[in-house]
């Protein structure tokens, strides 16, 4: 059983397509939200995602596009891009985003966009935040996006000498990481707008047979996405950052 784990596609069709081509045959697709916002192809990305019948949760940019969040909470570039995305989306695709849940449990995994404690907004960047969030989901593993940075937080069980310790584990591309016995919070990184200094699309493959996760990076034609963004007058800073992976 192979499961494709995606997050933060952000209307970037070229990156999304490159990930699907690279992933090959999978049995399931799980998506951790922010399908739209920032990029130039909101409808094509929602349509392609829907064609994969994914398990998907809603992200803060999806919510903002639906008008469920105050856009004043966004920086001006994100706000402009989000308003443009909102205008493009068909009623059918808006209805799909509207129906997405904030948290889903699938077997041993809890899926959410930001964090299990605050699904829409909280960023799990630091081990202190991760540690607090381990108390907010019941499954062994939690899958999150939102930071656009791939990584794993591991919780070592409590011992007599000391309480449980949360530590960060690097997620090297192409090196499968065994899931368990410790509890984990896992972020596969962003498909459509990576922010860890690597411009390639970021995603992961979960293998339920041997209980591993493999992080992957794949190049995509960034210039094509940038040209589309320029033609739609999307903010220049958002166009440029794709090249730097930031
Ligand atoms: Zn995002």
PDB file of C-alpha atoms and ligand atoms in Angstrom:
ATOM      1  CA  UNK A   1       0.000   0.000   0.000  1.00  0.00           C
ATOM      2  CA  UNK A   2       1.580   3.287  -1.113  1.00  0.00           C
ATOM      3  CA  UNK A   3       0.092   6.617  -0.139  1.00  0.00           C
ATOM      4  CA  UNK A   4       1.083   9.899  -1.754  1.00  0.00           C
ATOM      5  CA  UNK A   5       1.359  12.641   0.855  1.00  0.00           C
ATOM      6  CA  UNK A   6       0.924  16.197  -0.439  1.00  0.00           C
ATOM      7  CA  UNK A   7       0.636  19.611   1.146  1.00  0.00           C
ATOM      8  CA  UNK A   8       0.516  23.285   0.171  1.00  0.00           C
ATOM      9  CA  UNK A   9       0.043  22.881  -3.583  1.00  0.00           C
ATOM     10  CA  UNK A  10      -0.928  26.573  -3.744  1.00  0.00           C
ATOM     11  CA  UNK A  11      -2.325  26.657  -7.278  1.00  0.00           C
ATOM     12  CA  UNK A  12       0.995  25.540  -8.759  1.00  0.00           C
ATOM     13  CA  UNK A  13      -0.033  23.101 -11.502  1.00  0.00           C
ATOM     14  CA  UNK A  14       3.466  22.511 -12.893  1.00  0.00           C
ATOM     15  CA  UNK A  15       4.791  21.479  -9.473  1.00  0.00           C
ATOM     16  CA  UNK A  16       1.709  19.340  -8.778  1.00  0.00           C
ATOM     17  CA  UNK A  17       1.999  17.529 -12.124  1.00  0.00           C
ATOM     18  CA  UNK A  18       5.734  16.940 -11.625  1.00  0.00           C
ATOM     19  CA  UNK A  19       5.012  15.345  -8.238  1.00  0.00           C
ATOM     20  CA  UNK A  20       2.332  13.049  -9.686  1.00  0.00           C
ATOM     21  CA  UNK A  21       4.671  11.979 -12.517  1.00  0.00           C
ATOM     22  CA  UNK A  22       7.511  11.330 -10.061  1.00  0.00           C
ATOM     23  CA  UNK A  23       5.386   9.455  -7.519  1.00  0.00           C
ATOM     24  CA  UNK A  24       4.155   6.833  -9.990  1.00  0.00           C
ATOM     25  CA  UNK A  25       1.372   4.461  -9.041  1.00  0.00           C
ATOM     26  CA  UNK A  26      -0.116   4.979  -5.589  1.00  0.00           C
ATOM     27  CA  UNK A  27      -3.101   3.464  -3.822  1.00  0.00           C
ATOM     28  CA  UNK A  28      -4.184   6.600  -1.972  1.00  0.00           C
ATOM     29  CA  UNK A  29      -3.620  10.350  -1.995  1.00  0.00           C
ATOM     30  CA  UNK A  30      -3.647  12.389   1.221  1.00  0.00           C
ATOM     31  CA  UNK A  31      -3.516  16.171   1.021  1.00  0.00           C
ATOM     32  CA  UNK A  32      -2.855  18.457   3.984  1.00  0.00           C
ATOM     33  CA  UNK A  33      -4.518  21.608   2.677  1.00  0.00           C
ATOM     34  CA  UNK A  34      -3.709  24.936   1.017  1.00  0.00           C
ATOM     35  CA  UNK A  35      -4.643  23.637  -2.413  1.00  0.00           C
ATOM     36  CA  UNK A  36      -5.096  27.242  -3.597  1.00  0.00           C
ATOM     37  CA  UNK A  37      -3.657  30.708  -2.925  1.00  0.00           C
ATOM     38  CA  UNK A  38      -0.387  32.267  -4.205  1.00  0.00           C
ATOM     39  CA  UNK A  39      -0.201  30.550  -7.614  1.00  0.00           C
ATOM     40  CA  UNK A  40      -1.798  30.954 -11.053  1.00  0.00           C
ATOM     41  CA  UNK A  41      -3.888  27.755 -11.488  1.00  0.00           C
ATOM     42  CA  UNK A  42      -6.482  27.373  -8.711  1.00  0.00           C
ATOM     43  CA  UNK A  43      -9.169  25.653 -10.789  1.00  0.00           C
ATOM     44  CA  UNK A  44      -6.797  23.278 -12.580  1.00  0.00           C
ATOM     45  CA  UNK A  45      -5.203  22.269  -9.269  1.00  0.00           C
ATOM     46  CA  UNK A  46      -8.515  21.645  -7.499  1.00  0.00           C
ATOM     47  CA  UNK A  47      -9.778  19.707 -10.525  1.00  0.00           C
ATOM     48  CA  UNK A  48      -6.636  17.558 -10.706  1.00  0.00           C
ATOM     49  CA  UNK A  49      -6.732  16.898  -6.975  1.00  0.00           C
ATOM     50  CA  UNK A  50     -10.410  15.948  -7.076  1.00  0.00           C
ATOM     51  CA  UNK A  51      -9.688  13.500  -9.906  1.00  0.00           C
ATOM     52  CA  UNK A  52      -7.435  11.595  -7.451  1.00  0.00           C
ATOM     53  CA  UNK A  53     -10.266  11.153  -4.886  1.00  0.00           C
ATOM     54  CA  UNK A  54      -8.013  12.244  -2.036  1.00  0.00           C
ATOM     55  CA  UNK A  55      -8.454  12.431   1.683  1.00  0.00           C
ATOM     56  CA  UNK A  56      -7.983  16.175   2.100  1.00  0.00           C
ATOM     57  CA  UNK A  57      -8.159  18.724   4.907  1.00  0.00           C
ATOM     58  CA  UNK A  58      -8.651  22.467   4.583  1.00  0.00           C
ATOM     59  CA  UNK A  59      -5.826  25.040   4.920  1.00  0.00           C
ATOM     60  CA  UNK A  60      -5.785  28.701   5.910  1.00  0.00           C
ATOM     61  CA  UNK A  61      -5.462  29.877   2.296  1.00  0.00           C
ATOM     62  CA  UNK A  62      -8.371  27.649   1.245  1.00  0.00           C
ATOM     63  CA  UNK A  63     -10.423  29.152   4.053  1.00  0.00           C
ATOM     64  CA  UNK A  64      -9.468  32.685   3.129  1.00  0.00           C
ATOM     65  CA  UNK A  65     -10.428  32.017  -0.475  1.00  0.00           C
ATOM     66  CA  UNK A  66     -13.844  30.940   0.794  1.00  0.00           C
ATOM     67  CA  UNK A  67     -14.170  34.156   2.774  1.00  0.00           C
ATOM     68  CA  UNK A  68     -13.997  32.308   6.119  1.00  0.00           C
ATOM     69  CA  UNK A  69     -10.915  34.219   7.280  1.00  0.00           C
ATOM     70  CA  UNK A  70     -10.229  37.915   7.486  1.00  0.00           C
ATOM     71  CA  UNK A  71      -7.737  38.708   4.728  1.00  0.00           C
ATOM     72  CA  UNK A  72      -6.301  41.465   6.928  1.00  0.00           C
ATOM     73  CA  UNK A  73      -4.489  38.635   8.719  1.00  0.00           C
ATOM     74  CA  UNK A  74      -2.479  37.996   5.550  1.00  0.00           C
ATOM     75  CA  UNK A  75       0.488  40.019   4.292  1.00  0.00           C
ATOM     76  CA  UNK A  76      -0.405  42.254   1.296  1.00  0.00           C
ATOM     77  CA  UNK A  77       1.089  39.939  -1.354  1.00  0.00           C
ATOM     78  CA  UNK A  78      -0.663  36.862   0.019  1.00  0.00           C
ATOM     79  CA  UNK A  79      -3.884  38.868   0.273  1.00  0.00           C
ATOM     80  CA  UNK A  80      -3.724  40.064  -3.347  1.00  0.00           C
ATOM     81  CA  UNK A  81      -2.988  36.569  -4.629  1.00  0.00           C
ATOM     82  CA  UNK A  82      -5.756  35.136  -2.501  1.00  0.00           C
ATOM     83  CA  UNK A  83      -8.311  37.625  -3.791  1.00  0.00           C
ATOM     84  CA  UNK A  84      -7.272  36.790  -7.360  1.00  0.00           C
ATOM     85  CA  UNK A  85      -7.614  33.058  -6.599  1.00  0.00           C
ATOM     86  CA  UNK A  86     -11.060  33.657  -5.123  1.00  0.00           C
ATOM     87  CA  UNK A  87     -12.239  35.385  -8.307  1.00  0.00           C
ATOM     88  CA  UNK A  88     -11.048  32.516 -10.504  1.00  0.00           C
ATOM     89  CA  UNK A  89     -12.574  29.574  -8.661  1.00  0.00           C
ATOM     90  CA  UNK A  90     -15.732  28.037 -10.098  1.00  0.00           C
ATOM     91  CA  UNK A  91     -18.716  27.554  -7.766  1.00  0.00           C
ATOM     92  CA  UNK A  92     -18.181  23.804  -7.980  1.00  0.00           C
ATOM     93  CA  UNK A  93     -14.539  24.025  -6.886  1.00  0.00           C
ATOM     94  CA  UNK A  94     -15.401  26.498  -4.128  1.00  0.00           C
ATOM     95  CA  UNK A  95     -18.037  24.038  -2.873  1.00  0.00           C
ATOM     96  CA  UNK A  96     -15.405  21.281  -2.814  1.00  0.00           C
ATOM     97  CA  UNK A  97     -13.058  23.411  -0.675  1.00  0.00           C
ATOM     98  CA  UNK A  98     -15.966  24.454   1.551  1.00  0.00           C
ATOM     99  CA  UNK A  99     -16.747  20.824   2.354  1.00  0.00           C
ATOM    100  CA  UNK A 100     -13.204  19.925   3.460  1.00  0.00           C
ATOM    101  CA  UNK A 101     -12.786  19.029   7.151  1.00  0.00           C
ATOM    102  CA  UNK A 102     -10.159  20.594   9.444  1.00  0.00           C
ATOM    103  CA  UNK A 103      -8.966  17.316  10.948  1.00  0.00           C
ATOM    104  CA  UNK A 104      -9.276  13.733   9.729  1.00  0.00           C
ATOM    105  CA  UNK A 105      -8.145  10.490  11.357  1.00  0.00           C
ATOM    106  CA  UNK A 106      -7.105   7.717   8.972  1.00  0.00           C
ATOM    107  CA  UNK A 107      -5.988   4.541  10.749  1.00  0.00           C
ATOM    108  CA  UNK A 108      -2.820   5.387  12.695  1.00  0.00           C
ATOM    109  CA  UNK A 109      -2.627   8.922  11.276  1.00  0.00           C
ATOM    110  CA  UNK A 110      -4.233  12.266  12.104  1.00  0.00           C
ATOM    111  CA  UNK A 111      -4.240  14.703   9.173  1.00  0.00           C
ATOM    112  CA  UNK A 112      -4.474  18.460   9.626  1.00  0.00           C
ATOM    113  CA  UNK A 113      -3.072  21.600   8.015  1.00  0.00           C
ATOM    114  CA  UNK A 114      -1.435  23.640  10.770  1.00  0.00           C
ATOM    115  CA  UNK A 115      -1.498  21.670  13.988  1.00  0.00           C
ATOM    116  CA  UNK A 116      -3.918  19.342  15.786  1.00  0.00           C
ATOM    117  CA  UNK A 117      -4.331  22.034  18.480  1.00  0.00           C
ATOM    118  CA  UNK A 118      -5.131  24.850  16.030  1.00  0.00           C
ATOM    119  CA  UNK A 119      -5.776  23.225  12.630  1.00  0.00           C
ATOM    120  CA  UNK A 120      -5.984  26.374  10.547  1.00  0.00           C
ATOM    121  CA  UNK A 121      -3.337  28.735  11.909  1.00  0.00           C
ATOM    122  CA  UNK A 122      -0.698  27.246  14.185  1.00  0.00           C
ATOM    123  CA  UNK A 123       2.775  26.686  12.718  1.00  0.00           C
ATOM    124  CA  UNK A 124       4.753  23.773  14.131  1.00  0.00           C
ATOM    125  CA  UNK A 125       8.291  25.100  13.723  1.00  0.00           C
ATOM    126  CA  UNK A 126       9.820  24.598  17.174  1.00  0.00           C
ATOM    127  CA  UNK A 127      10.098  21.478  19.303  1.00  0.00           C
ATOM    128  CA  UNK A 128       8.259  23.291  22.128  1.00  0.00           C
ATOM    129  CA  UNK A 129       5.202  23.772  19.877  1.00  0.00           C
ATOM    130  CA  UNK A 130       5.450  20.213  18.622  1.00  0.00           C
ATOM    131  CA  UNK A 131       5.687  18.882  22.189  1.00  0.00           C
ATOM    132  CA  UNK A 132       2.518  20.704  23.215  1.00  0.00           C
ATOM    133  CA  UNK A 133       0.686  19.370  20.178  1.00  0.00           C
ATOM    134  CA  UNK A 134       1.406  15.712  20.948  1.00  0.00           C
ATOM    135  CA  UNK A 135      -1.296  16.056  23.624  1.00  0.00           C
ATOM    136  CA  UNK A 136      -3.880  17.068  21.012  1.00  0.00           C
ATOM    137  CA  UNK A 137      -4.147  13.941  18.852  1.00  0.00           C
ATOM    138  CA  UNK A 138      -4.855  10.346  19.767  1.00  0.00           C
ATOM    139  CA  UNK A 139      -3.192   8.414  16.925  1.00  0.00           C
ATOM    140  CA  UNK A 140       0.498   7.426  16.885  1.00  0.00           C
ATOM    141  CA  UNK A 141       1.273   9.806  14.011  1.00  0.00           C
ATOM    142  CA  UNK A 142       0.151  13.270  12.925  1.00  0.00           C
ATOM    143  CA  UNK A 143       0.654  14.722   9.437  1.00  0.00           C
ATOM    144  CA  UNK A 144       0.821  18.510   9.042  1.00  0.00           C
ATOM    145  CA  UNK A 145       1.747  21.109   6.429  1.00  0.00           C
ATOM    146  CA  UNK A 146       1.506  24.916   6.659  1.00  0.00           C
ATOM    147  CA  UNK A 147       5.197  25.737   7.354  1.00  0.00           C
ATOM    148  CA  UNK A 148       6.251  24.651   3.835  1.00  0.00           C
ATOM    149  CA  UNK A 149       9.285  23.030   5.484  1.00  0.00           C
ATOM    150  CA  UNK A 150       9.755  19.255   5.523  1.00  0.00           C
ATOM    151  CA  UNK A 151      10.665  17.611   8.818  1.00  0.00           C
ATOM    152  CA  UNK A 152       9.736  15.229  11.609  1.00  0.00           C
ATOM    153  CA  UNK A 153       9.243  15.738  15.356  1.00  0.00           C
ATOM    154  CA  UNK A 154       9.659  12.645  17.518  1.00  0.00           C
ATOM    155  CA  UNK A 155       8.358  12.102  21.037  1.00  0.00           C
ATOM    156  CA  UNK A 156      10.386   9.697  23.158  1.00  0.00           C
ATOM    157  CA  UNK A 157       8.255   7.933  25.775  1.00  0.00           C
ATOM    158  CA  UNK A 158       8.392   9.001  29.397  1.00  0.00           C
ATOM    159  CA  UNK A 159      10.839   7.119  31.637  1.00  0.00           C
ATOM    160  CA  UNK A 160      11.166   6.959  35.413  1.00  0.00           C
ATOM    161  CA  UNK A 161      14.147   9.299  35.265  1.00  0.00           C
ATOM    162  CA  UNK A 162      12.671  11.900  32.953  1.00  0.00           C
ATOM    163  CA  UNK A 163       9.530  13.024  31.178  1.00  0.00           C
ATOM    164  CA  UNK A 164       9.008  12.533  27.462  1.00  0.00           C
ATOM    165  CA  UNK A 165      11.404  14.432  25.192  1.00  0.00           C
ATOM    166  CA  UNK A 166      10.535  15.958  21.827  1.00  0.00           C
ATOM    167  CA  UNK A 167      13.308  16.142  19.238  1.00  0.00           C
ATOM    168  CA  UNK A 168      13.568  17.088  15.587  1.00  0.00           C
ATOM    169  CA  UNK A 169      14.563  14.464  13.019  1.00  0.00           C
ATOM    170  CA  UNK A 170      15.883  15.425   9.600  1.00  0.00           C
ATOM    171  CA  UNK A 171      13.961  14.119   6.642  1.00  0.00           C
ATOM    172  CA  UNK A 172      16.601  13.399   3.987  1.00  0.00           C
ATOM    173  CA  UNK A 173      15.261  12.919   0.478  1.00  0.00           C
ATOM    174  CA  UNK A 174      15.294   9.331  -0.712  1.00  0.00           C
ATOM    175  CA  UNK A 175      16.058   7.907   2.748  1.00  0.00           C
ATOM    176  CA  UNK A 176      12.975   6.112   4.097  1.00  0.00           C
ATOM    177  CA  UNK A 177      12.331   6.737   7.788  1.00  0.00           C
ATOM    178  CA  UNK A 178      10.705   3.994   9.849  1.00  0.00           C
ATOM    179  CA  UNK A 179       7.437   5.036  11.511  1.00  0.00           C
ATOM    180  CA  UNK A 180       7.358   4.178  15.211  1.00  0.00           C
ATOM    181  CA  UNK A 181       7.642   2.990  17.855  1.00  0.00           C
ATOM    182  CA  UNK A 182       7.815   6.642  18.985  1.00  0.00           C
ATOM    183  CA  UNK A 183       4.980   9.022  18.140  1.00  0.00           C
ATOM    184  CA  UNK A 184       5.753  11.423  15.303  1.00  0.00           C
ATOM    185  CA  UNK A 185       4.538  14.697  13.801  1.00  0.00           C
ATOM    186  CA  UNK A 186       5.507  14.698  10.122  1.00  0.00           C
ATOM    187  CA  UNK A 187       5.558  17.523   7.576  1.00  0.00           C
ATOM    188  CA  UNK A 188       6.163  16.535   3.923  1.00  0.00           C
ATOM    189  CA  UNK A 189       6.995  20.132   2.874  1.00  0.00           C
ATOM    190  CA  UNK A 190       5.248  22.120   0.161  1.00  0.00           C
ATOM    191  CA  UNK A 191       4.506  21.018  -3.390  1.00  0.00           C
ATOM    192  CA  UNK A 192       3.899  24.477  -4.809  1.00  0.00           C
ATOM    193  CA  UNK A 193       5.960  26.944  -2.756  1.00  0.00           C
ATOM    194  CA  UNK A 194       8.851  25.331  -0.819  1.00  0.00           C
ATOM    195  CA  UNK A 195      10.449  27.565   1.815  1.00  0.00           C
ATOM    196  CA  UNK A 196      13.484  25.590   2.936  1.00  0.00           C
ATOM    197  CA  UNK A 197      15.898  27.007   0.364  1.00  0.00           C
ATOM    198  CA  UNK A 198      15.277  24.187  -2.149  1.00  0.00           C
ATOM    199  CA  UNK A 199      13.032  25.254  -5.026  1.00  0.00           C
ATOM    200  CA  UNK A 200      12.100  21.700  -6.044  1.00  0.00           C
ATOM    201  CA  UNK A 201       8.600  20.453  -5.212  1.00  0.00           C
ATOM    202  CA  UNK A 202       8.519  18.594  -1.894  1.00  0.00           C
ATOM    203  CA  UNK A 203       6.332  15.597  -1.028  1.00  0.00           C
ATOM    204  CA  UNK A 204       6.422  12.171   0.608  1.00  0.00           C
ATOM    205  CA  UNK A 205       5.416   8.560   0.072  1.00  0.00           C
ATOM    206  CA  UNK A 206       3.995   6.583   2.967  1.00  0.00           C
ATOM    207  CA  UNK A 207       4.406   2.831   2.713  1.00  0.00           C
ATOM    208  CA  UNK A 208       1.952   0.990   4.955  1.00  0.00           C
ATOM    209  CA  UNK A 209       3.512  -2.425   4.221  1.00  0.00           C
ATOM    210  CA  UNK A 210       6.823  -1.663   5.905  1.00  0.00           C
ATOM    211  CA  UNK A 211       5.580   1.439   7.798  1.00  0.00           C
ATOM    212  CA  UNK A 212       8.069   3.915   6.360  1.00  0.00           C
ATOM    213  CA  UNK A 213       7.915   7.434   5.006  1.00  0.00           C
ATOM    214  CA  UNK A 214      10.144   8.536   2.137  1.00  0.00           C
ATOM    215  CA  UNK A 215      10.631  12.244   1.500  1.00  0.00           C
ATOM    216  CA  UNK A 216      11.165  13.256  -2.104  1.00  0.00           C
ATOM    217  CA  UNK A 217      12.132  16.372  -4.096  1.00  0.00           C
ATOM    218  CA  UNK A 218      11.372  16.831  -7.773  1.00  0.00           C
ATOM    219  CA  UNK A 219      12.278  19.677 -10.135  1.00  0.00           C
ATOM    220  CA  UNK A 220       9.534  21.315 -12.180  1.00  0.00           C
ATOM    221  CA  UNK A 221       9.479  24.034 -14.881  1.00  0.00           C
ATOM    222  CA  UNK A 222       9.424  26.997 -12.466  1.00  0.00           C
ATOM    223  CA  UNK A 223       9.717  29.499 -15.338  1.00  0.00           C
ATOM    224  CA  UNK A 224       6.363  28.317 -16.748  1.00  0.00           C
ATOM    225  CA  UNK A 225       4.624  28.947 -13.427  1.00  0.00           C
ATOM    226  CA  UNK A 226       6.364  32.312 -13.072  1.00  0.00           C
ATOM    227  CA  UNK A 227       5.348  33.371 -16.606  1.00  0.00           C
ATOM    228  CA  UNK A 228       1.703  32.570 -15.851  1.00  0.00           C
ATOM    229  CA  UNK A 229       1.894  34.534 -12.591  1.00  0.00           C
ATOM    230  CA  UNK A 230       3.372  37.531 -14.425  1.00  0.00           C
ATOM    231  CA  UNK A 231       0.655  37.377 -17.091  1.00  0.00           C
ATOM    232  CA  UNK A 232      -1.987  37.557 -14.325  1.00  0.00           C
ATOM    233  CA  UNK A 233      -0.172  40.428 -12.554  1.00  0.00           C
ATOM    234  CA  UNK A 234       0.293  38.395  -9.396  1.00  0.00           C
ATOM    235  CA  UNK A 235       2.700  40.017  -6.875  1.00  0.00           C
ATOM    236  CA  UNK A 236       6.324  40.002  -8.075  1.00  0.00           C
ATOM    237  CA  UNK A 237       7.674  38.871  -4.713  1.00  0.00           C
ATOM    238  CA  UNK A 238       5.558  35.719  -4.971  1.00  0.00           C
ATOM    239  CA  UNK A 239       6.819  35.137  -8.516  1.00  0.00           C
ATOM    240  CA  UNK A 240      10.486  35.486  -7.535  1.00  0.00           C
ATOM    241  CA  UNK A 241      10.390  33.426  -4.355  1.00  0.00           C
ATOM    242  CA  UNK A 242       9.614  30.223  -6.290  1.00  0.00           C
ATOM    243  CA  UNK A 243      13.097  30.359  -7.809  1.00  0.00           C
ATOM    244  CA  UNK A 244      14.758  30.600  -4.414  1.00  0.00           C
ATOM    245  CA  UNK A 245      12.559  28.090  -2.635  1.00  0.00           C
ATOM    246  CA  UNK A 246      11.696  30.687  -0.026  1.00  0.00           C
TER     247      UNK A 246
HETATM  248 ZN1  LIG B   1       0.566  27.168   2.737  1.00  0.00          ZN
END
